[in-house]
mmCIF file of C-alpha atoms in Angstrom:
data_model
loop_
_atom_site.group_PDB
_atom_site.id
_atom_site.type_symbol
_atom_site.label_atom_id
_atom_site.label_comp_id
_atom_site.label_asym_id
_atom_site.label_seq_id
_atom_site.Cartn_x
_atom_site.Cartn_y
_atom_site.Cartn_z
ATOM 1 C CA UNK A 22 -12.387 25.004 -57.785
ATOM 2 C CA UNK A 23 -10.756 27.143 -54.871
ATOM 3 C CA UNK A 24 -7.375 25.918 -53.545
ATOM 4 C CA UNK A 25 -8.691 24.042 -50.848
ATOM 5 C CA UNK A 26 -10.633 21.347 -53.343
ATOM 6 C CA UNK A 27 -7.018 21.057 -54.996
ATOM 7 C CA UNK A 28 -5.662 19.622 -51.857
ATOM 8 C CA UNK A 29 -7.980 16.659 -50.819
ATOM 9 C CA UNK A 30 -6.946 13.975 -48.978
ATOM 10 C CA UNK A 31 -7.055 10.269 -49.514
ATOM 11 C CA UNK A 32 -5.653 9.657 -45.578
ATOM 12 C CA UNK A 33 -5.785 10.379 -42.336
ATOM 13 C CA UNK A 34 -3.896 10.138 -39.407
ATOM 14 C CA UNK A 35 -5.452 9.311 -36.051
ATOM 15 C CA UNK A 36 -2.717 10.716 -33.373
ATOM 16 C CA UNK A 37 -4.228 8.460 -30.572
ATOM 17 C CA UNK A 38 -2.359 8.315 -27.004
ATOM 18 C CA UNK A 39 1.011 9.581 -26.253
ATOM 19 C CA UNK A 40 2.714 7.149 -24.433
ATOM 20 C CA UNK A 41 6.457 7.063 -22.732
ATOM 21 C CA UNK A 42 8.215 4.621 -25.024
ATOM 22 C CA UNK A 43 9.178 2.628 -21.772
ATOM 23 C CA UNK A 44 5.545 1.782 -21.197
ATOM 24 C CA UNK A 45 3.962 1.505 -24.554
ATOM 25 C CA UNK A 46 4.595 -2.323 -24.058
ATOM 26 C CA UNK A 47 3.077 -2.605 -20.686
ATOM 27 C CA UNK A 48 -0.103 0.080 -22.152
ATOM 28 C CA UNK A 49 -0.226 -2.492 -25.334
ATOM 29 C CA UNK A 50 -0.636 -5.795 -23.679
ATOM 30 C CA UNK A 51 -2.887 -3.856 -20.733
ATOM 31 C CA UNK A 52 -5.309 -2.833 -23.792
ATOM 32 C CA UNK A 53 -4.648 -6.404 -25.126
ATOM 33 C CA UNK A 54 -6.373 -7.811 -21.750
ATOM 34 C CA UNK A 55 -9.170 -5.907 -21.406
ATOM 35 C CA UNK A 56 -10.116 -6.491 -25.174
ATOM 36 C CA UNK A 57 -10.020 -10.199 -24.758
ATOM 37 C CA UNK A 58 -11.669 -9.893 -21.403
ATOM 38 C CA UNK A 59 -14.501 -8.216 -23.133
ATOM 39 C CA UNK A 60 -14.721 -10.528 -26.069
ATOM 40 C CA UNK A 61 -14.705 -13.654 -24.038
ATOM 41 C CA UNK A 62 -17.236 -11.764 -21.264
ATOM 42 C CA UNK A 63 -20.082 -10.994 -24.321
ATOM 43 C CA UNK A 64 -19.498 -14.566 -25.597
ATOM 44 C CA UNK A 65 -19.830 -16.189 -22.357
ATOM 45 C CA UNK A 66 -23.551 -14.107 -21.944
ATOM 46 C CA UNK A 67 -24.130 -15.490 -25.491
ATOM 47 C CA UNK A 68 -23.306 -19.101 -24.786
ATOM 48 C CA UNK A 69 -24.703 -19.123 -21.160
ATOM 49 C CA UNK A 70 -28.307 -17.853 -22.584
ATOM 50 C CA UNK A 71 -28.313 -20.131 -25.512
ATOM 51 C CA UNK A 72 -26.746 -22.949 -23.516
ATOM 52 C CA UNK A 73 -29.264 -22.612 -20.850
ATOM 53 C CA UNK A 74 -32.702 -23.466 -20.994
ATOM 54 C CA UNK A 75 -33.626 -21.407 -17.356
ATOM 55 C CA UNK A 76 -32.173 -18.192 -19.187
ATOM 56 C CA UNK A 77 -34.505 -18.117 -22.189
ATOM 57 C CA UNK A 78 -36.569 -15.357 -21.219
ATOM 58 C CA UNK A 79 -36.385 -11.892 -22.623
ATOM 59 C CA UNK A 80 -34.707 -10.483 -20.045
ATOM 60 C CA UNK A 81 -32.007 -13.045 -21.065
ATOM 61 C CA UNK A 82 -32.366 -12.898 -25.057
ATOM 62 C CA UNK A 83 -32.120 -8.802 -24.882
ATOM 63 C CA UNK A 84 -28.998 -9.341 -22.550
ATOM 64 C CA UNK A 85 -27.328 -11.310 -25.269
ATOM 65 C CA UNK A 86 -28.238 -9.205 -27.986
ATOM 66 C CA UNK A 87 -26.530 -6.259 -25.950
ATOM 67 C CA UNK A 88 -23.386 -8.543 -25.757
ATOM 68 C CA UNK A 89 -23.616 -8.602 -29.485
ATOM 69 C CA UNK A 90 -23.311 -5.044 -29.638
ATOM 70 C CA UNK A 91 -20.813 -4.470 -27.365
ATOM 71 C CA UNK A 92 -18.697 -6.827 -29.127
ATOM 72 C CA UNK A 93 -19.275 -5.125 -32.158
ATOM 73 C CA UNK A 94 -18.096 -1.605 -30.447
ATOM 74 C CA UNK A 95 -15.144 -2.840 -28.811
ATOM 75 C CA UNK A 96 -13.649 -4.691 -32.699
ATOM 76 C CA UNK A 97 -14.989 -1.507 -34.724
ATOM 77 C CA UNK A 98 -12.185 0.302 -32.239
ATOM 78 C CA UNK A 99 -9.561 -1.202 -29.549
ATOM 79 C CA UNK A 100 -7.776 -3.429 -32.510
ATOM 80 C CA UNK A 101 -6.882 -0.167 -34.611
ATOM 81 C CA UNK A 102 -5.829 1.167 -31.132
ATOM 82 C CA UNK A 103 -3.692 -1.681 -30.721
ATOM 83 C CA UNK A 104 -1.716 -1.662 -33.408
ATOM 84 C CA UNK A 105 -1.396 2.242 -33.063
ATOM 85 C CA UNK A 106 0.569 1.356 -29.961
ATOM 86 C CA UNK A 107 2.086 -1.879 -31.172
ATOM 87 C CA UNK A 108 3.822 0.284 -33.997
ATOM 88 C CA UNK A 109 4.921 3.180 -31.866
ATOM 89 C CA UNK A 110 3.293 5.571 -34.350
ATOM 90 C CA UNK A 111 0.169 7.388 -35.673
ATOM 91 C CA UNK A 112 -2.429 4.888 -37.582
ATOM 92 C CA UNK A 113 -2.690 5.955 -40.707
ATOM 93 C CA UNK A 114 -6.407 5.379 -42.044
ATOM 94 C CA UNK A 115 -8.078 6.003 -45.437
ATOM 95 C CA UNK A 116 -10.767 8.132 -45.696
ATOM 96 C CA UNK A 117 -13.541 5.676 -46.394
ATOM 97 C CA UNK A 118 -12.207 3.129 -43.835
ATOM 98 C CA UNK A 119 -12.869 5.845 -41.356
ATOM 99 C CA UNK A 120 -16.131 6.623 -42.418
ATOM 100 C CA UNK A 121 -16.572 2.424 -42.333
ATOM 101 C CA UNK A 122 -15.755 2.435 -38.828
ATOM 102 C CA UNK A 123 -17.813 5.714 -37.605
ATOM 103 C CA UNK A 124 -20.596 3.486 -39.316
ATOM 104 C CA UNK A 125 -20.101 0.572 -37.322
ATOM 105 C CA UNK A 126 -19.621 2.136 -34.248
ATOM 106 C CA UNK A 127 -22.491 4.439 -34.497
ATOM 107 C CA UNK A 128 -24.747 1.687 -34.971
ATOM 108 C CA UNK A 129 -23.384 -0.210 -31.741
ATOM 109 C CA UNK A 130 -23.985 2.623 -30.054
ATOM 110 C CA UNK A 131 -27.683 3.064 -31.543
ATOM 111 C CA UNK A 132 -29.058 -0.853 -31.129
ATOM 112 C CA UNK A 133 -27.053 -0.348 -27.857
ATOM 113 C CA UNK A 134 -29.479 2.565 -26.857
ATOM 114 C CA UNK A 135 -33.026 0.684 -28.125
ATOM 115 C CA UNK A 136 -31.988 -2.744 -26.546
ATOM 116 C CA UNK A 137 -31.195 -0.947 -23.131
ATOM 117 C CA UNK A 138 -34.914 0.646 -24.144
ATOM 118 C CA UNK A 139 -36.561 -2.936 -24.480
ATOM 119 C CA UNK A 140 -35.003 -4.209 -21.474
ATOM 120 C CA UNK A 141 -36.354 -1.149 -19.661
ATOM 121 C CA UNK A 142 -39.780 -1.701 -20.758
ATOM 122 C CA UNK A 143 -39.123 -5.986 -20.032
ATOM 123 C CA UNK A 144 -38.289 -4.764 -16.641
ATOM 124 C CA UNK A 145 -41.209 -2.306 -16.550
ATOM 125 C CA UNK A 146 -43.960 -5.318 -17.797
ATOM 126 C CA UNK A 147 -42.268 -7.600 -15.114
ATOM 127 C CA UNK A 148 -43.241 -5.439 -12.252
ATOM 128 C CA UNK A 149 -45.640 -3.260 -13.147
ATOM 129 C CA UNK A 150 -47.846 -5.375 -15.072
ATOM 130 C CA UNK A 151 -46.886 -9.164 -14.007
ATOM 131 C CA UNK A 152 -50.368 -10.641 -15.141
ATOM 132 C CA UNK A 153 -50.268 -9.249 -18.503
ATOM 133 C CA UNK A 154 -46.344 -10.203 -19.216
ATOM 134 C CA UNK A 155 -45.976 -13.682 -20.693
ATOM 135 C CA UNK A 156 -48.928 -12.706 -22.849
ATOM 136 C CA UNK A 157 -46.936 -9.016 -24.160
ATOM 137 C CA UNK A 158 -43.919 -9.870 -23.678
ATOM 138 C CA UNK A 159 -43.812 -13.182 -26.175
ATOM 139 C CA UNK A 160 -41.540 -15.163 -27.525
ATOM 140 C CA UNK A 161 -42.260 -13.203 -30.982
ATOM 141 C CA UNK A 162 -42.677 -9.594 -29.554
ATOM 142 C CA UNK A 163 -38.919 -10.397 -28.934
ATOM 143 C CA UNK A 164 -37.738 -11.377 -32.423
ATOM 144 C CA UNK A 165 -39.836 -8.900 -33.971
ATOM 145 C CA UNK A 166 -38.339 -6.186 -31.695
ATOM 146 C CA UNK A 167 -35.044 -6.672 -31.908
ATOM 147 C CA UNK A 168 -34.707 -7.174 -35.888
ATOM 148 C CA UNK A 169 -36.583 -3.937 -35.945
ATOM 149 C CA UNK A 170 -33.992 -2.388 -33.301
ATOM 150 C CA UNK A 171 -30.982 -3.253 -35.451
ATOM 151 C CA UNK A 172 -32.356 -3.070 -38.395
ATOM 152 C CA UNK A 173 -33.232 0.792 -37.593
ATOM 153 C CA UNK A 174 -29.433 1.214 -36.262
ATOM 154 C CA UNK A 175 -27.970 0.168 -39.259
ATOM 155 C CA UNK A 176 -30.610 2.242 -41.774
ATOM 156 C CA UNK A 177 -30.397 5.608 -39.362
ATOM 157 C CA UNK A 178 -26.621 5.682 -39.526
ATOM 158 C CA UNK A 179 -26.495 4.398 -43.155
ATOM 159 C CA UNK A 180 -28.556 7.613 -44.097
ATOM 160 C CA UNK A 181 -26.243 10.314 -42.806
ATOM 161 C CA UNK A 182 -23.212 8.136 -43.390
ATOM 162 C CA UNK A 183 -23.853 8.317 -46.941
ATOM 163 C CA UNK A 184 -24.187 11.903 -46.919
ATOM 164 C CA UNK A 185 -20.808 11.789 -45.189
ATOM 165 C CA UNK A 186 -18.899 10.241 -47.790
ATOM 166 C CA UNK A 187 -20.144 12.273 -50.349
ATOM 167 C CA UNK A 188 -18.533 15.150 -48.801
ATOM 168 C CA UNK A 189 -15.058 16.647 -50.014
ATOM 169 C CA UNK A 190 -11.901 16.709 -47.213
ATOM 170 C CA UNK A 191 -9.232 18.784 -47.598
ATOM 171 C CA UNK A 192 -7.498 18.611 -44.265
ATOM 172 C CA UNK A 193 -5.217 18.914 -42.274
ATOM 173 C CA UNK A 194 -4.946 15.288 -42.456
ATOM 174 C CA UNK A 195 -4.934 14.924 -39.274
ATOM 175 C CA UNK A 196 -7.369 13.658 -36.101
ATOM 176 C CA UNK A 197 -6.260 13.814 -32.626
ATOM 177 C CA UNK A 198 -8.126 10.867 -31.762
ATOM 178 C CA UNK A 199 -8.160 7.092 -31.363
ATOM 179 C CA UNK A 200 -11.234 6.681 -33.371
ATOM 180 C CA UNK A 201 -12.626 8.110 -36.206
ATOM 181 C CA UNK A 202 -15.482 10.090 -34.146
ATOM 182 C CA UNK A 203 -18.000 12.239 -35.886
ATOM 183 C CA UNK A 204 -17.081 15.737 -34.994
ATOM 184 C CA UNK A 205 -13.140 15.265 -35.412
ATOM 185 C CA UNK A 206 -14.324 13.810 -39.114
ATOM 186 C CA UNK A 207 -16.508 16.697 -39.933
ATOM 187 C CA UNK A 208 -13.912 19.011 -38.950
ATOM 188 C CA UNK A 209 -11.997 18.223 -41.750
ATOM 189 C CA UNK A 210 -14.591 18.464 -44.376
ATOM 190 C CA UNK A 211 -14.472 21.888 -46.883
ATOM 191 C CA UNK A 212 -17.939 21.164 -48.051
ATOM 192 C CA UNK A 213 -21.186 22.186 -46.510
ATOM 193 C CA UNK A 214 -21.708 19.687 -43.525
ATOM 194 C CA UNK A 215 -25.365 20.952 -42.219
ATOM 195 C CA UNK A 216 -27.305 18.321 -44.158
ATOM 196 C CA UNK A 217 -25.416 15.888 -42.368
ATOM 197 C CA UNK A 218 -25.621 17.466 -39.111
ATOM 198 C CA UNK A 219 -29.113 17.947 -39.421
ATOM 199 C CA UNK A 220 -29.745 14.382 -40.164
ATOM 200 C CA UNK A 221 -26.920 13.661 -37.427
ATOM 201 C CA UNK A 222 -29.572 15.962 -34.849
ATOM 202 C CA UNK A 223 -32.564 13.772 -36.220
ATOM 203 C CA UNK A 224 -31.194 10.280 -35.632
ATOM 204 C CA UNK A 225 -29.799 11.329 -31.775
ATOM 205 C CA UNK A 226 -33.011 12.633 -31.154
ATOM 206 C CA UNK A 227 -35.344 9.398 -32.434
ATOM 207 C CA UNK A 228 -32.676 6.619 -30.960
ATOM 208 C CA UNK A 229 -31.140 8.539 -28.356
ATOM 209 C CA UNK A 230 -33.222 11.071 -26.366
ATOM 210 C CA UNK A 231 -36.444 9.573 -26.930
ATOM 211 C CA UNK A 232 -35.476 5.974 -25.708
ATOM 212 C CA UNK A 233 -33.461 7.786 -22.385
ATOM 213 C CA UNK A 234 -36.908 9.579 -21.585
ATOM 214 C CA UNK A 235 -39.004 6.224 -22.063
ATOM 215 C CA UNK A 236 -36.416 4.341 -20.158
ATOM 216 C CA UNK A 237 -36.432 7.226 -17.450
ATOM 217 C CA UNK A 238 -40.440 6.777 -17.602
ATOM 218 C CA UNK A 239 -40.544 3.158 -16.786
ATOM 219 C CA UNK A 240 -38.139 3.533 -13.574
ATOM 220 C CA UNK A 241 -40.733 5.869 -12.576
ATOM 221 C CA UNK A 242 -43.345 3.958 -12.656
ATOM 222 C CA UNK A 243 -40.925 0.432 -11.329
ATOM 223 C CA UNK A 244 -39.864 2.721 -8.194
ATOM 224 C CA UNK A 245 -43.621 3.730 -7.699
ATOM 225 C CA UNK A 246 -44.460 0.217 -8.214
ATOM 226 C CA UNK A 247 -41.557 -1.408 -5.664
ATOM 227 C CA UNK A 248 -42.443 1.500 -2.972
ATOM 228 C CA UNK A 249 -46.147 -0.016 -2.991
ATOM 229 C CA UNK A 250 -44.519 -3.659 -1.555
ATOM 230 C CA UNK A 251 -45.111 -3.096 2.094
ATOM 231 C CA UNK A 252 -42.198 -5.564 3.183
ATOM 232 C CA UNK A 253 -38.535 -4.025 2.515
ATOM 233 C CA UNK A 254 -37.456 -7.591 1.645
ATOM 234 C CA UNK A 255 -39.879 -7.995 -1.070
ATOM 235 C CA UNK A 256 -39.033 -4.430 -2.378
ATOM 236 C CA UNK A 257 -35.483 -5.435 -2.338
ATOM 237 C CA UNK A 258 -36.034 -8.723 -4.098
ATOM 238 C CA UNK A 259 -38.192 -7.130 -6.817
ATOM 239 C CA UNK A 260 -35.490 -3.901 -6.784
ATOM 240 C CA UNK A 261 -32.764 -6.688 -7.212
ATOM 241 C CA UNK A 262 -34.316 -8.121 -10.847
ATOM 242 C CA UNK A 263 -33.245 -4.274 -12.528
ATOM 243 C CA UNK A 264 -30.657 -3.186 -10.354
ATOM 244 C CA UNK A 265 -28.091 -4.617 -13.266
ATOM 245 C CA UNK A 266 -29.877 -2.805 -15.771
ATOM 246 C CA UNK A 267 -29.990 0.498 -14.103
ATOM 247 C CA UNK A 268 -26.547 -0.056 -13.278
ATOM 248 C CA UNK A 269 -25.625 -0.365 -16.891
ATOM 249 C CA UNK A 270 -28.236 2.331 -18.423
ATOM 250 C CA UNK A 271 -26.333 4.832 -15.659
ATOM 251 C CA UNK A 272 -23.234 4.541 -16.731
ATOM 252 C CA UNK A 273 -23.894 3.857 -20.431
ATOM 253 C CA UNK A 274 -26.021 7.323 -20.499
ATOM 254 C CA UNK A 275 -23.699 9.132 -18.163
ATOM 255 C CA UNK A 276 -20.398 8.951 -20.074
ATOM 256 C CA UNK A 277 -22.284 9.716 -23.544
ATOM 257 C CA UNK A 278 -23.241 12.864 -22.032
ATOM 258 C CA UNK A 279 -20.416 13.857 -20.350
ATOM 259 C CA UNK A 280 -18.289 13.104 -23.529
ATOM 260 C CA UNK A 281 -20.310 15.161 -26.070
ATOM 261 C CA UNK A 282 -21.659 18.095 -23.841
ATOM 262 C CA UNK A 283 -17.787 19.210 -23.177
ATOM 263 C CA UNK A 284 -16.478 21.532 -26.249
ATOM 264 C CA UNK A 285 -14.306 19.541 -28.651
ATOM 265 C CA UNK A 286 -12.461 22.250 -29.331
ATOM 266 C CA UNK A 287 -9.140 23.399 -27.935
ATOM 267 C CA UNK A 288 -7.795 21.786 -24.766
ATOM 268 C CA UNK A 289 -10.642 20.250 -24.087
ATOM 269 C CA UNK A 290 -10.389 17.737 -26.918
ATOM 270 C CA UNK A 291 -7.900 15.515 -24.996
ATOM 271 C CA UNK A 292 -9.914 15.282 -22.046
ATOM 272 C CA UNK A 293 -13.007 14.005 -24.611
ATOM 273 C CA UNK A 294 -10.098 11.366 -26.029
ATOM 274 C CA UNK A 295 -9.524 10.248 -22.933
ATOM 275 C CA UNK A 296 -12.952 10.224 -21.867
ATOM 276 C CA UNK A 297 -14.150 8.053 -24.732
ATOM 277 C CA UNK A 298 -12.031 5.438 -23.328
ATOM 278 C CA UNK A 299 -15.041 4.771 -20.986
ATOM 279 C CA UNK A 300 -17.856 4.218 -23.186
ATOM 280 C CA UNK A 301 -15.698 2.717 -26.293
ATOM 281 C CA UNK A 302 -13.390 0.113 -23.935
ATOM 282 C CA UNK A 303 -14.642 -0.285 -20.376
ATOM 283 C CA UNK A 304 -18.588 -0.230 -21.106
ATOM 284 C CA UNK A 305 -18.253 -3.174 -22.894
ATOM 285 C CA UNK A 306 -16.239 -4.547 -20.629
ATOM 286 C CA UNK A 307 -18.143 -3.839 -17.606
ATOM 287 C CA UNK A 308 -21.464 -4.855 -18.696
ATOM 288 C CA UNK A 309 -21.306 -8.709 -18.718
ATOM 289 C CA UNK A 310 -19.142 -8.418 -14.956
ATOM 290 C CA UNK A 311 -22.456 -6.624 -14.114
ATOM 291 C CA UNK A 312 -24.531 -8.626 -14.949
ATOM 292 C CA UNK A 313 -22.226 -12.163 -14.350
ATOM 293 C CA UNK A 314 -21.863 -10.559 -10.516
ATOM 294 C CA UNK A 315 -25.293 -9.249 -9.988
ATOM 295 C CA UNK A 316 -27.114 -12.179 -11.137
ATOM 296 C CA UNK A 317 -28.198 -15.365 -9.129
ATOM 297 C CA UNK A 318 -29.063 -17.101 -12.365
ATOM 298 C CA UNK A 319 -26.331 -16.664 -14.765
ATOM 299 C CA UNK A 320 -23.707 -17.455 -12.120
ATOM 300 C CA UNK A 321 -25.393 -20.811 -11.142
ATOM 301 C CA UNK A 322 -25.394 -21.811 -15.055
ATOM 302 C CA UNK A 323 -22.034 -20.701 -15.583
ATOM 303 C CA UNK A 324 -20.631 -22.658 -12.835
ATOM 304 C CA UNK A 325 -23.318 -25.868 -14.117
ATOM 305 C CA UNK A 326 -21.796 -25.268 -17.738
ATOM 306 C CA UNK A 327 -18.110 -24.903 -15.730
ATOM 307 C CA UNK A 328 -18.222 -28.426 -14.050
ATOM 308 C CA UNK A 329 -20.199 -30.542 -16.900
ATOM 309 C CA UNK A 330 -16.945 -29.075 -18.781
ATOM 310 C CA UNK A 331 -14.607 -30.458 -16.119
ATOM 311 C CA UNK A 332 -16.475 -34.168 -15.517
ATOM 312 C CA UNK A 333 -16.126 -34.222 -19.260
ATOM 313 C CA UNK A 334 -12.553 -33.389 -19.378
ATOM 314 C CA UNK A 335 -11.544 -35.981 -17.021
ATOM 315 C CA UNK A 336 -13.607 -38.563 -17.895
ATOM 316 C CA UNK A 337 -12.352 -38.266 -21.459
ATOM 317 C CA UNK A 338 -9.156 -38.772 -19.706
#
């Protein structure tokens, strides 16, 4: 054994945000609202579609499923983040905790990827092919799709997770990051890591790339489609049923690029931790005010659900 297998580590320490000790409070509680605003946003899609017999389409049933997912991503990471800044301090992390929640966020961000793919191709079906939908696009085709979408997230990541905690760390101890992130993790590692990033390479390639060029491919052929509506109102209307999607897929995409094509090296590395804010806190927050705002439907049923809740209250009373 050289020296460096005589010093593994058993812990590591995520450095997280620096913070002014006069605001760490006001950051704390700030973090504290958008986390519940998330969590109650994703619910609320859940309970609206499954409350709601006018959203059970699978437009609908793919949105909540992507509410499941984002819930998933924001717990796998803001409540470590919290108590990083509730404590004033580093957050101290075992090894295999942090390879538990690179797991778990890795698959949020896989299903994540497919679901936005199915929606795509629900959207795609919809206006491209509106005779043939309620015979493709089934009540089945929809369970059978999504099991298989996060059942593949959690296998895919399982595969090179595995190989991940087989590997031997031997430090520094030390991440400067909020999360434990793939790169920063690997970066610690003394053993051989190109199995892993090989499999790593494989797995972005099948649920990433691939299901951004198919996605890409069906707004083709939906803005070839909508450009073939000779009224501009009925272009709009039909434009108006995927504008929340493409809204979503934009900045979903767009800040997953941007975050892993800068270097993580050097300076740079705090402008990625910053960066990851986006697609680890405010994507999951954003995407049910998308959809909530840019909807017709899910407004009307929310504000239905809102006042049955009321007339119950104060007739109970």
């Amino acid at each position: 054994m050289d020296e460096k297998n005589m010093t593994m580590i058993t812990v590591i320490h995520l450095l997280g945000f620096w913070t002014p000790p006069n605001v760490t409070c006001l950051v704390f509680f700030l973090f504290l609202l958008l986390y519940c605003v998330t969590i109650c946003g994703n619910l609320l899609i859940i309970t609206l579609v499954s409350y709601s017999k006018t959203l059970h389409s699978p437009m609908y049933f793919f949105l909540s499923q992507l509410a499941v997912s984002d819930i998933l991503l924001a717990t796998d990471v803001v409540p470590n983040m919290l108590h990083a800044f509730w404590v004033e301090t580093t957050t101290t992390i075992s090894v295999s905790n942090c390879i538990t929640q690179l797991y778990f966020f890795a698959v949020s961000e896989t299903s994540e990827c497919l679901l936005l793919t199915l929606m795509s191709y629900d959207r795609y079906l919809a206006i491209c092919k509106p005779l043939h939908y309620s015979m493709l696009m089934n009540h089945r085709f929809c369970w059978m799709t999504v099991i298989t979408s996060w059942s593949l997230s959690f296998i895919a990541v399982l595969i090179y997770t595995l190989d991940i905690s087989k590997l031997h760390f031997c430090g520094p101890n030390i991440i400067n990051h909020f999360f434990c992130d793939l790169d920063p993790i690997l970066q610690l590692s003394c053993s051989d890591t190109t199995l892993v990033q090989l499999l790593v390479t494989l797995s972005t390639l099948t649920f990433g790339v691939i299901p951004f060029f198919i996605i890409i491919v069906s707004y083709v052929y939906i803005i070839v489609t909508i450009f073939e509506i000779p009224s501009i109102t009925g272009r709009q209307k039909v434009f108006s049923t995927c504008s929340s999607h493409l809204t979503v897929v934009s900045i979903f995409y767009s800040t997953l690029l941007f975050v892993y094509l800068i270097p993580s090296r050097g300076q740079s590395l705090n402008i990625t931790k910053y960066i990851s804010l986006l697609y680890t806190v405010l994507t999951p927050l954003i995407n049910p005010i998308i959809y909530s705002l840019r909807n017709k439907e899910l407004k009307k049923v929310a504000g239905k659900m809102i006042n049955n809740f009321l007339r119950f209250h104060f007739c109970s009373h």
